[in-house]
């Protein structure tokens, strides 16, 4: 069952990828002719890169691109594809959770982006040498734990927020039979509240979780730093663990059963509520891990980092087939690669727009595929 | 005393009128038709760009308004075409994505000449012709407790125009929601298959609702822009969420819900900030933290509203009885 | 209650009728590898009450959805009054004069009973966006349909409830409302999907009477039903489906004796009480 659906998800993703690439190519052709027409194209470009340095979406990538361009023997396309794969892996950590929540409860959780930010903020909170404080408390203190300890603590606390949410909010709403649409708006409220809470708590500035400066080495046609390598290793390991859990363990099979048909799962003795609780904890922890690794990879983070990623996650999850955790992984990789390679043609400030265009395109190309089984009328 | 004045001032400010307008548009979408438009800010932004760019390039005001309306209508058509056949939450994701795309495109360097990229369009570039029409004096004017400038930016002139527009749109909502047209939309909100089985073209009606609500959103954008400037990042996702909050606060599917909601929303935001800075010492909550603090409360309000009083202040309690 | 018109109709699947209002040919619908509907030929006699029965999963509701445009088959064509309805949207099917109800009632909860009824009426110019602004243009039609709604509500014993929200009605009342609403557009044919499901016994009789009355007014009725009593009581002709195909047709009192029908029921649905004495 799972295998068949996953293959379909991959095929679907590939089709859309090709179409999206063509679309990007078409737009870039139009864009470049427009550029050539402008007499002050050169100044425009210069201006562009100057503004990129502080444009909110691009900070880290610009540095990567610059070094890539400078170093001899580095293939820009290969580098971008590689960056995209890394970004996709990190995105997958977050979107697998989003997909699991959707699969088991039917909720499109708009607050999932804040779970990612929360992970990064907590890691900063535990690791930084700067004095930190808690909202509405007058004391300032320094925790300054080593990075690995801070990361673990952050993931544990974030997982705890997943438990708290389900225990005191979502399970109650499910019990009251609150409609999905209403629950979705509740998640929007939660997202708004958490986003501002994080800003209030940590502040609006860009932060560095680790102050170590990453050294980059030449590996074939690409450049690779130690932190990035470790991030890749961790995320692959964790994703494999999630896959193992879902495919090989009793609990994981139960989770998939709940995803397929909650009523049937409940009838066959699976404790649906306990499974959903577990899914929330997992999703929150995975999102936090994604946020931390993303902060390291981008060498900086901000209170709204997850809010920016939310729509990319939705794009990835939709691309892979809603509620399919493995689809979310494939979707994330595709989104990651598209987002990064699009910067070769379009300005970096449009890379998220590309991903959103894909999201809309998917819904255009295969709405029935995304809808899954056709709903019965009457 | 200052605080009360601030609240009163905020209650009638052009921003409040603009949000009331945007919420009336959303009321056509959600209140009447049940469409989950999570991209109302995108419609507003298009309205702003349409008006400001037309007028900046020397176009007359009426042309600016028409361009704004046309942009929103076309956006609604493009958006609705693939999505109105999909389930509700997909529409939500697509509208939010499309609105963000508008914002990303607007702040993109590639369109710098047109939109001014992330800095946007300065108010002085497009406000002139509107302010020329002002019948009010070019100085501070006090009426009852309120003091505003006669013509410039947040002026009496803009207030009059903004709230007149609100009144007109309310009248339109009242007329349409009580008509057979509105009846079809309400039917769609309740169960589209039933309405289909009765011989109505559901797709066309949803499209009409999406476009009407979006166009009203564009008008809201113009009012907002005339009171401030065109700034793409001010029309991000939070703006849409605020509009949702104030619509649900006032009461979706009610006539005066959007207006009451907007006044209460902005009034209480000022009140919360004012009270917090009075009551909570600076060491615990400094001025920089006031904004996120009060917006955290907005998020919590939205959650509580949806959970405990989804019909809002003006909604009918009876409607809650059957939430199926 | 069998009319004479059926005297000459052979009792076999896909039997031709003297004056068919619906004719379907080679309608095939499958979901993945699963065949839901595979109907070679099917006709419905005008002005009669035809029952569509069959064990669970026989494809009755899917066939219903196909005939009303709510679902699309892989192959096949079907005519209504001689016009093809293939690929026609549900709304147009309804406007052509074939209106359906649903197994799970779709009363529009947060609208009053009267508004539910008004929505059912056709030819309302006020449903056009621009006309809606000018009340004088649609006021007369509104009064007309309101008067008509009052008549129908009285007939269906819902008049006292006309200003209540439809969501406050009981399950049986919702069925009644749905049927009454379907009649607002003066359809030539109504298709009722399990009109008795979830209706309490006290209301069953009046529902049956309403269906018979429809026939007396010249409306063609096709209904899906599980309840054999009801099928025997009111239908003129019974069509039996199993595994997506039509396996038998005939008058209500004889069709159940068909061995194929009994096998189909016994095979798929042991607990159905078929051999019932026939009262």
mmCIF file of N, CA and C in Angstrom, chain A residues 35 38 47-48 51-52 56-57 102 106 108 110 136-138 169 173 176-177 179 181-182 184-186 188-193 195-197 199-200 204 307-308 310-311 314 318 322 346-347 349-350 352-353 356-357 359-360 363-364 367 370-371 375 377, chain B residues 30 36 38 79 81-83 86-87 89-90 92-94 96-98 100-101 103-105 107-110 112-113 118 193 233 237-238 241-242 244-245 248 280 283-285 288-289 291-293 295-296 298-300 302-303 306-308 310 323-324:
data_model
loop_
_atom_site.group_PDB
_atom_site.id
_atom_site.type_symbol
_atom_site.label_atom_id
_atom_site.label_comp_id
_atom_site.label_asym_id
_atom_site.label_seq_id
_atom_site.Cartn_x
_atom_site.Cartn_y
_atom_site.Cartn_z
ATOM 1 N N UNK A 35 16.161 42.972 -18.578
ATOM 2 C CA UNK A 35 17.385 43.503 -17.982
ATOM 3 C C UNK A 35 18.240 44.199 -19.040
ATOM 4 N N UNK A 38 17.265 47.643 -20.012
ATOM 5 C CA UNK A 38 17.499 48.743 -19.086
ATOM 6 C C UNK A 38 18.933 49.232 -19.244
ATOM 7 N N UNK A 47 23.183 47.288 -7.120
ATOM 8 C CA UNK A 47 22.237 47.640 -6.081
ATOM 9 C C UNK A 47 21.609 46.373 -5.494
ATOM 10 N N UNK A 48 21.277 45.484 -6.410
ATOM 11 C CA UNK A 48 20.640 44.254 -5.989
ATOM 12 C C UNK A 48 21.476 43.539 -4.953
ATOM 13 N N UNK A 51 21.556 45.196 -1.627
ATOM 14 C CA UNK A 51 20.338 45.045 -0.832
ATOM 15 C C UNK A 51 20.179 43.612 -0.362
ATOM 16 N N UNK A 52 20.660 42.693 -1.172
ATOM 17 C CA UNK A 52 20.578 41.294 -0.753
ATOM 18 C C UNK A 52 21.242 41.070 0.572
ATOM 19 N N UNK A 56 15.808 40.075 3.986
ATOM 20 C CA UNK A 56 15.549 39.136 5.076
ATOM 21 C C UNK A 56 15.685 37.673 4.681
ATOM 22 N N UNK A 57 15.428 37.358 3.439
ATOM 23 C CA UNK A 57 15.372 35.942 3.107
ATOM 24 C C UNK A 57 16.702 35.372 2.684
ATOM 25 N N UNK A 102 -1.206 16.184 9.767
ATOM 26 C CA UNK A 102 -2.323 16.221 8.830
ATOM 27 C C UNK A 102 -2.897 14.823 8.628
ATOM 28 N N UNK A 106 -6.057 15.368 10.309
ATOM 29 C CA UNK A 106 -6.738 16.145 9.276
ATOM 30 C C UNK A 106 -6.521 17.634 9.402
ATOM 31 N N UNK A 108 -4.584 21.112 9.023
ATOM 32 C CA UNK A 108 -3.491 21.859 8.395
ATOM 33 C C UNK A 108 -2.976 22.814 9.462
ATOM 34 N N UNK A 110 -1.207 25.584 10.909
ATOM 35 C CA UNK A 110 -0.507 26.807 10.523
ATOM 36 C C UNK A 110 0.512 27.241 11.570
ATOM 37 N N UNK A 136 8.387 39.016 31.134
ATOM 38 C CA UNK A 136 7.760 39.500 32.372
ATOM 39 C C UNK A 136 8.548 39.172 33.636
ATOM 40 N N UNK A 137 9.755 38.642 33.485
ATOM 41 C CA UNK A 137 10.582 38.421 34.668
ATOM 42 C C UNK A 137 11.777 39.369 34.581
ATOM 43 N N UNK A 138 12.111 39.989 35.696
ATOM 44 C CA UNK A 138 13.142 41.024 35.650
ATOM 45 C C UNK A 138 14.578 40.486 35.645
ATOM 46 N N UNK A 169 -5.110 21.508 24.271
ATOM 47 C CA UNK A 169 -5.827 22.244 23.229
ATOM 48 C C UNK A 169 -6.461 21.294 22.212
ATOM 49 N N UNK A 173 -10.342 19.987 21.573
ATOM 50 C CA UNK A 173 -11.132 20.396 20.409
ATOM 51 C C UNK A 173 -11.659 19.178 19.666
ATOM 52 N N UNK A 176 -14.581 17.843 21.533
ATOM 53 C CA UNK A 176 -15.795 18.658 21.365
ATOM 54 C C UNK A 176 -16.331 18.600 19.946
ATOM 55 N N UNK A 177 -15.611 17.923 19.070
ATOM 56 C CA UNK A 177 -16.089 17.811 17.693
ATOM 57 C C UNK A 177 -16.030 19.133 16.942
ATOM 58 N N UNK A 179 -15.123 21.680 14.219
ATOM 59 C CA UNK A 179 -14.873 21.409 12.794
ATOM 60 C C UNK A 179 -13.425 21.712 12.419
ATOM 61 N N UNK A 181 -12.184 23.252 9.896
ATOM 62 C CA UNK A 181 -11.947 24.632 9.492
ATOM 63 C C UNK A 181 -11.717 25.511 10.716
ATOM 64 N N UNK A 182 -12.543 25.289 11.728
ATOM 65 C CA UNK A 182 -12.373 26.072 12.953
ATOM 66 C C UNK A 182 -11.034 25.760 13.610
ATOM 67 N N UNK A 184 -8.406 24.842 12.175
ATOM 68 C CA UNK A 184 -7.355 25.469 11.378
ATOM 69 C C UNK A 184 -7.213 26.939 11.762
ATOM 70 N N UNK A 185 -8.345 27.619 11.971
ATOM 71 C CA UNK A 185 -8.261 29.030 12.367
ATOM 72 C C UNK A 185 -7.666 29.136 13.764
ATOM 73 N N UNK A 186 -7.960 28.167 14.636
ATOM 74 C CA UNK A 186 -7.329 28.163 15.960
ATOM 75 C C UNK A 186 -5.808 28.070 15.793
ATOM 76 N N UNK A 188 -4.109 29.125 13.366
ATOM 77 C CA UNK A 188 -3.633 30.424 12.890
ATOM 78 C C UNK A 188 -3.481 31.384 14.071
ATOM 79 N N UNK A 189 -4.455 31.360 14.964
ATOM 80 C CA UNK A 189 -4.351 32.190 16.170
ATOM 81 C C UNK A 189 -3.129 31.817 16.980
ATOM 82 N N UNK A 190 -2.911 30.516 17.111
ATOM 83 C CA UNK A 190 -1.758 30.033 17.867
ATOM 84 C C UNK A 190 -0.463 30.496 17.207
ATOM 85 N N UNK A 191 -0.440 30.435 15.883
ATOM 86 C CA UNK A 191 0.752 30.864 15.163
ATOM 87 C C UNK A 191 1.038 32.345 15.416
ATOM 88 N N UNK A 192 -0.032 33.142 15.362
ATOM 89 C CA UNK A 192 0.107 34.582 15.613
ATOM 90 C C UNK A 192 0.617 34.824 17.033
ATOM 91 N N UNK A 193 0.047 34.102 17.993
ATOM 92 C CA UNK A 193 0.429 34.275 19.392
ATOM 93 C C UNK A 193 1.884 33.853 19.611
ATOM 94 N N UNK A 195 4.328 33.493 17.419
ATOM 95 C CA UNK A 195 5.265 34.337 16.681
ATOM 96 C C UNK A 195 5.609 35.579 17.493
ATOM 97 N N UNK A 196 4.575 36.234 18.008
ATOM 98 C CA UNK A 196 4.817 37.465 18.763
ATOM 99 C C UNK A 196 5.404 37.186 20.129
ATOM 100 N N UNK A 197 5.037 36.049 20.693
ATOM 101 C CA UNK A 197 5.621 35.667 21.975
ATOM 102 C C UNK A 197 7.130 35.494 21.821
ATOM 103 N N UNK A 199 9.023 36.870 19.563
ATOM 104 C CA UNK A 199 9.656 38.173 19.346
ATOM 105 C C UNK A 199 9.789 38.927 20.664
ATOM 106 N N UNK A 200 8.762 38.837 21.464
ATOM 107 C CA UNK A 200 8.736 39.497 22.763
ATOM 108 C C UNK A 200 9.829 38.899 23.655
ATOM 109 N N UNK A 204 13.786 41.040 18.268
ATOM 110 C CA UNK A 204 13.630 40.997 16.814
ATOM 111 C C UNK A 204 14.939 40.819 16.048
ATOM 112 N N UNK A 307 8.118 30.989 10.349
ATOM 113 C CA UNK A 307 6.967 31.563 9.657
ATOM 114 C C UNK A 307 7.243 31.638 8.169
ATOM 115 N N UNK A 308 8.512 31.953 7.816
ATOM 116 C CA UNK A 308 8.870 32.027 6.394
ATOM 117 C C UNK A 308 8.876 30.655 5.757
ATOM 118 N N UNK A 310 6.952 28.131 6.634
ATOM 119 C CA UNK A 310 5.670 27.423 6.720
ATOM 120 C C UNK A 310 5.101 27.088 5.346
ATOM 121 N N UNK A 311 5.096 28.096 4.470
ATOM 122 C CA UNK A 311 4.488 27.850 3.168
ATOM 123 C C UNK A 311 5.329 26.891 2.334
ATOM 124 N N UNK A 314 4.261 23.594 3.494
ATOM 125 C CA UNK A 314 2.982 23.240 2.889
ATOM 126 C C UNK A 314 3.194 22.809 1.442
ATOM 127 N N UNK A 318 2.199 19.202 0.187
ATOM 128 C CA UNK A 318 1.208 19.086 -0.873
ATOM 129 C C UNK A 318 1.798 18.354 -2.070
ATOM 130 N N UNK A 322 -0.694 14.974 0.458
ATOM 131 C CA UNK A 322 -0.986 15.330 1.848
ATOM 132 C C UNK A 322 -1.119 14.096 2.736
ATOM 133 N N UNK A 346 16.642 33.689 -11.285
ATOM 134 C CA UNK A 346 15.890 34.788 -10.690
ATOM 135 C C UNK A 346 16.698 35.346 -9.536
ATOM 136 N N UNK A 347 16.362 36.531 -9.104
ATOM 137 C CA UNK A 347 17.042 37.085 -7.950
ATOM 138 C C UNK A 347 16.758 36.222 -6.738
ATOM 139 N N UNK A 349 15.780 37.109 -4.045
ATOM 140 C CA UNK A 349 14.605 37.560 -3.303
ATOM 141 C C UNK A 349 13.321 36.965 -3.866
ATOM 142 N N UNK A 350 13.430 36.208 -4.945
ATOM 143 C CA UNK A 350 12.227 35.578 -5.484
ATOM 144 C C UNK A 350 12.205 34.076 -5.247
ATOM 145 N N UNK A 352 11.578 32.182 -2.672
ATOM 146 C CA UNK A 352 10.417 31.608 -1.990
ATOM 147 C C UNK A 352 9.184 31.694 -2.874
ATOM 148 N N UNK A 353 9.120 32.761 -3.661
ATOM 149 C CA UNK A 353 7.994 32.907 -4.584
ATOM 150 C C UNK A 353 7.951 31.731 -5.551
ATOM 151 N N UNK A 356 6.285 28.866 -3.947
ATOM 152 C CA UNK A 356 4.842 29.063 -3.845
ATOM 153 C C UNK A 356 4.180 28.850 -5.198
ATOM 154 N N UNK A 357 4.885 29.262 -6.253
ATOM 155 C CA UNK A 357 4.349 29.028 -7.589
ATOM 156 C C UNK A 357 4.190 27.530 -7.818
ATOM 157 N N UNK A 359 3.692 25.283 -5.514
ATOM 158 C CA UNK A 359 2.558 24.846 -4.714
ATOM 159 C C UNK A 359 1.255 25.039 -5.484
ATOM 160 N N UNK A 360 1.091 26.219 -6.064
ATOM 161 C CA UNK A 360 -0.142 26.501 -6.793
ATOM 162 C C UNK A 360 -0.227 25.620 -8.032
ATOM 163 N N UNK A 363 -1.456 22.123 -7.352
ATOM 164 C CA UNK A 363 -2.899 22.070 -7.199
ATOM 165 C C UNK A 363 -3.598 22.194 -8.539
ATOM 166 N N UNK A 364 -2.942 22.863 -9.487
ATOM 167 C CA UNK A 364 -3.503 22.976 -10.823
ATOM 168 C C UNK A 364 -3.392 21.671 -11.579
ATOM 169 N N UNK A 367 -5.055 18.183 -8.866
ATOM 170 C CA UNK A 367 -5.858 18.381 -7.661
ATOM 171 C C UNK A 367 -6.443 17.077 -7.151
ATOM 172 N N UNK A 370 -3.986 15.090 -5.190
ATOM 173 C CA UNK A 370 -3.723 15.622 -3.867
ATOM 174 C C UNK A 370 -4.907 15.390 -2.952
ATOM 175 N N UNK A 371 -6.086 15.443 -3.538
ATOM 176 C CA UNK A 371 -7.270 15.186 -2.732
ATOM 177 C C UNK A 371 -7.316 13.744 -2.257
ATOM 178 N N UNK A 375 -14.149 11.918 -2.617
ATOM 179 C CA UNK A 375 -15.124 11.828 -1.540
ATOM 180 C C UNK A 375 -16.486 11.438 -2.096
ATOM 181 N N UNK A 377 -20.361 11.385 -2.573
ATOM 182 C CA UNK A 377 -21.428 12.378 -2.458
ATOM 183 C C UNK A 377 -22.682 11.678 -1.941
ATOM 184 N N UNK B 30 -16.104 34.658 3.573
ATOM 185 C CA UNK B 30 -16.282 33.657 4.631
ATOM 186 C C UNK B 30 -17.683 33.686 5.222
ATOM 187 N N UNK B 36 -12.567 30.098 2.537
ATOM 188 C CA UNK B 36 -11.467 30.405 3.452
ATOM 189 C C UNK B 36 -10.398 31.187 2.710
ATOM 190 N N UNK B 38 -7.395 33.176 2.849
ATOM 191 C CA UNK B 38 -6.337 33.557 3.780
ATOM 192 C C UNK B 38 -5.369 34.521 3.108
ATOM 193 N N UNK B 79 -6.971 33.186 -9.217
ATOM 194 C CA UNK B 79 -6.873 32.388 -7.995
ATOM 195 C C UNK B 79 -8.029 31.401 -7.892
ATOM 196 N N UNK B 81 -9.934 30.186 -10.301
ATOM 197 C CA UNK B 81 -10.056 29.226 -11.390
ATOM 198 C C UNK B 81 -9.631 27.818 -10.984
ATOM 199 N N UNK B 82 -8.407 27.638 -10.473
ATOM 200 C CA UNK B 82 -8.055 26.256 -10.115
ATOM 201 C C UNK B 82 -8.558 25.828 -8.743
ATOM 202 N N UNK B 83 -8.815 26.761 -7.850
ATOM 203 C CA UNK B 83 -8.960 26.370 -6.451
ATOM 204 C C UNK B 83 -10.391 26.243 -5.966
ATOM 205 N N UNK B 86 -11.659 22.936 -5.218
ATOM 206 C CA UNK B 86 -10.972 22.143 -4.199
ATOM 207 C C UNK B 86 -11.645 22.307 -2.848
ATOM 208 N N UNK B 87 -11.243 21.442 -1.923
ATOM 209 C CA UNK B 87 -11.789 21.512 -0.583
ATOM 210 C C UNK B 87 -11.327 22.795 0.101
ATOM 211 N N UNK B 89 -9.777 23.774 2.876
ATOM 212 C CA UNK B 89 -8.455 24.109 3.416
ATOM 213 C C UNK B 89 -7.402 24.244 2.323
ATOM 214 N N UNK B 90 -7.651 23.654 1.143
ATOM 215 C CA UNK B 90 -6.707 23.884 0.043
ATOM 216 C C UNK B 90 -6.817 25.310 -0.452
ATOM 217 N N UNK B 92 -7.502 27.757 1.353
ATOM 218 C CA UNK B 92 -6.775 28.550 2.349
ATOM 219 C C UNK B 92 -5.282 28.568 2.035
ATOM 220 N N UNK B 93 -4.725 27.393 1.750
ATOM 221 C CA UNK B 93 -3.282 27.325 1.507
ATOM 222 C C UNK B 93 -2.920 28.058 0.216
ATOM 223 N N UNK B 94 -3.747 27.891 -0.811
ATOM 224 C CA UNK B 94 -3.420 28.547 -2.082
ATOM 225 C C UNK B 94 -3.549 30.061 -1.973
ATOM 226 N N UNK B 96 -3.219 31.918 0.685
ATOM 227 C CA UNK B 96 -2.141 32.464 1.503
ATOM 228 C C UNK B 96 -0.851 32.466 0.691
ATOM 229 N N UNK B 97 -0.624 31.408 -0.096
ATOM 230 C CA UNK B 97 0.581 31.332 -0.909
ATOM 231 C C UNK B 97 0.564 32.406 -1.997
ATOM 232 N N UNK B 98 -0.594 32.592 -2.618
ATOM 233 C CA UNK B 98 -0.684 33.583 -3.696
ATOM 234 C C UNK B 98 -0.469 34.994 -3.156
ATOM 235 N N UNK B 100 1.280 35.816 -0.555
ATOM 236 C CA UNK B 100 2.699 35.964 -0.255
ATOM 237 C C UNK B 100 3.505 36.161 -1.535
ATOM 238 N N UNK B 101 3.074 35.486 -2.610
ATOM 239 C CA UNK B 101 3.777 35.660 -3.882
ATOM 240 C C UNK B 101 3.688 37.097 -4.355
ATOM 241 N N UNK B 103 3.419 39.628 -2.530
ATOM 242 C CA UNK B 103 4.316 40.421 -1.696
ATOM 243 C C UNK B 103 5.775 40.214 -2.118
ATOM 244 N N UNK B 104 6.161 38.963 -2.339
ATOM 245 C CA UNK B 104 7.541 38.697 -2.764
ATOM 246 C C UNK B 104 7.845 39.379 -4.093
ATOM 247 N N UNK B 105 6.878 39.301 -5.014
ATOM 248 C CA UNK B 105 7.088 39.952 -6.305
ATOM 249 C C UNK B 105 7.207 41.455 -6.112
ATOM 250 N N UNK B 107 8.243 43.123 -3.575
ATOM 251 C CA UNK B 107 9.475 43.574 -2.937
ATOM 252 C C UNK B 107 10.707 43.083 -3.688
ATOM 253 N N UNK B 108 10.490 42.447 -4.848
ATOM 254 C CA UNK B 108 11.622 41.947 -5.625
ATOM 255 C C UNK B 108 12.352 43.089 -6.328
ATOM 256 N N UNK B 109 13.678 42.978 -6.372
ATOM 257 C CA UNK B 109 14.475 43.998 -7.042
ATOM 258 C C UNK B 109 14.162 44.064 -8.534
ATOM 259 N N UNK B 110 13.747 42.935 -9.104
ATOM 260 C CA UNK B 110 13.469 42.916 -10.539
ATOM 261 C C UNK B 110 12.391 43.919 -10.910
ATOM 262 N N UNK B 112 11.875 46.808 -9.274
ATOM 263 C CA UNK B 112 12.174 48.025 -8.523
ATOM 264 C C UNK B 112 11.548 49.270 -9.147
ATOM 265 N N UNK B 113 11.642 49.383 -10.476
ATOM 266 C CA UNK B 113 11.143 50.584 -11.135
ATOM 267 C C UNK B 113 9.643 50.753 -10.962
ATOM 268 N N UNK B 118 11.477 46.619 -1.811
ATOM 269 C CA UNK B 118 11.064 46.466 -0.418
ATOM 270 C C UNK B 118 10.820 47.796 0.278
ATOM 271 N N UNK B 193 -23.118 20.761 -2.315
ATOM 272 C CA UNK B 193 -23.737 19.730 -3.130
ATOM 273 C C UNK B 193 -25.253 19.885 -3.155
ATOM 274 N N UNK B 233 5.716 44.891 2.942
ATOM 275 C CA UNK B 233 5.807 44.050 4.132
ATOM 276 C C UNK B 233 4.736 44.369 5.174
ATOM 277 N N UNK B 237 1.283 38.090 5.978
ATOM 278 C CA UNK B 237 0.272 37.198 6.527
ATOM 279 C C UNK B 237 -0.397 37.731 7.789
ATOM 280 N N UNK B 238 0.387 38.341 8.719
ATOM 281 C CA UNK B 238 -0.276 38.816 9.947
ATOM 282 C C UNK B 238 -1.462 39.726 9.651
ATOM 283 N N UNK B 241 -4.414 37.762 9.034
ATOM 284 C CA UNK B 241 -4.882 37.134 10.272
ATOM 285 C C UNK B 241 -5.596 38.142 11.162
ATOM 286 N N UNK B 242 -5.101 39.386 11.173
ATOM 287 C CA UNK B 242 -5.806 40.420 11.956
ATOM 288 C C UNK B 242 -7.205 40.635 11.405
ATOM 289 N N UNK B 244 -9.040 38.540 9.885
ATOM 290 C CA UNK B 244 -9.854 37.408 10.334
ATOM 291 C C UNK B 244 -10.266 37.594 11.787
ATOM 292 N N UNK B 245 -9.297 37.984 12.623
ATOM 293 C CA UNK B 245 -9.602 38.148 14.040
ATOM 294 C C UNK B 245 -10.722 39.157 14.226
ATOM 295 N N UNK B 248 -14.139 37.849 13.037
ATOM 296 C CA UNK B 248 -14.736 36.878 13.953
ATOM 297 C C UNK B 248 -15.114 37.524 15.272
ATOM 298 N N UNK B 280 2.560 47.934 33.885
ATOM 299 C CA UNK B 280 3.707 47.035 34.004
ATOM 300 C C UNK B 280 4.982 47.862 33.936
ATOM 301 N N UNK B 283 10.971 47.811 33.516
ATOM 302 C CA UNK B 283 11.977 46.748 33.630
ATOM 303 C C UNK B 283 11.419 45.404 33.187
ATOM 304 N N UNK B 284 10.110 45.237 33.335
ATOM 305 C CA UNK B 284 9.516 43.956 32.947
ATOM 306 C C UNK B 284 9.104 43.945 31.486
ATOM 307 N N UNK B 285 8.643 45.095 31.002
ATOM 308 C CA UNK B 285 8.107 45.141 29.645
ATOM 309 C C UNK B 285 8.473 46.495 29.059
ATOM 310 N N UNK B 288 9.830 48.530 23.544
ATOM 311 C CA UNK B 288 10.059 47.690 22.366
ATOM 312 C C UNK B 288 9.218 46.418 22.414
ATOM 313 N N UNK B 289 8.946 45.951 23.622
ATOM 314 C CA UNK B 289 8.253 44.681 23.767
ATOM 315 C C UNK B 289 6.733 44.832 23.772
ATOM 316 N N UNK B 291 4.625 46.020 21.545
ATOM 317 C CA UNK B 291 3.958 45.600 20.315
ATOM 318 C C UNK B 291 3.786 44.074 20.260
ATOM 319 N N UNK B 292 4.914 43.317 20.363
ATOM 320 C CA UNK B 292 4.713 41.858 20.341
ATOM 321 C C UNK B 292 3.836 41.359 21.476
ATOM 322 N N UNK B 293 3.935 42.016 22.626
ATOM 323 C CA UNK B 293 3.094 41.609 23.754
ATOM 324 C C UNK B 293 1.621 41.712 23.399
ATOM 325 N N UNK B 295 0.291 41.910 20.430
ATOM 326 C CA UNK B 295 -0.090 41.042 19.316
ATOM 327 C C UNK B 295 -0.181 39.575 19.741
ATOM 328 N N UNK B 296 0.596 39.211 20.763
ATOM 329 C CA UNK B 296 0.420 37.872 21.337
ATOM 330 C C UNK B 296 -1.012 37.718 21.840
ATOM 331 N N UNK B 298 -3.539 39.281 20.700
ATOM 332 C CA UNK B 298 -4.426 39.179 19.537
ATOM 333 C C UNK B 298 -4.563 37.721 19.115
ATOM 334 N N UNK B 299 -3.412 37.038 19.039
ATOM 335 C CA UNK B 299 -3.447 35.621 18.653
ATOM 336 C C UNK B 299 -4.281 34.807 19.615
ATOM 337 N N UNK B 300 -4.080 35.062 20.909
ATOM 338 C CA UNK B 300 -4.841 34.309 21.904
ATOM 339 C C UNK B 300 -6.331 34.626 21.777
ATOM 340 N N UNK B 302 -7.908 35.423 19.074
ATOM 341 C CA UNK B 302 -8.435 34.696 17.913
ATOM 342 C C UNK B 302 -8.746 33.253 18.286
ATOM 343 N N UNK B 303 -7.810 32.609 19.001
ATOM 344 C CA UNK B 303 -8.038 31.222 19.395
ATOM 345 C C UNK B 303 -9.287 31.101 20.265
ATOM 346 N N UNK B 306 -12.619 31.586 18.352
ATOM 347 C CA UNK B 306 -13.042 30.462 17.519
ATOM 348 C C UNK B 306 -13.538 29.317 18.387
ATOM 349 N N UNK B 307 -12.867 29.130 19.540
ATOM 350 C CA UNK B 307 -13.252 27.999 20.382
ATOM 351 C C UNK B 307 -14.545 28.285 21.136
ATOM 352 N N UNK B 308 -14.616 29.474 21.733
ATOM 353 C CA UNK B 308 -15.721 29.705 22.659
ATOM 354 C C UNK B 308 -16.877 30.518 22.088
ATOM 355 N N UNK B 310 -17.642 31.330 18.320
ATOM 356 C CA UNK B 310 -17.373 31.466 16.887
ATOM 357 C C UNK B 310 -18.335 32.411 16.179
ATOM 358 N N UNK B 323 -23.681 22.645 15.046
ATOM 359 C CA UNK B 323 -22.383 22.894 14.442
ATOM 360 C C UNK B 323 -21.931 21.709 13.612
ATOM 361 N N UNK B 324 -22.824 21.209 12.814
ATOM 362 C CA UNK B 324 -22.445 19.980 12.103
ATOM 363 C C UNK B 324 -21.941 20.259 10.697
#
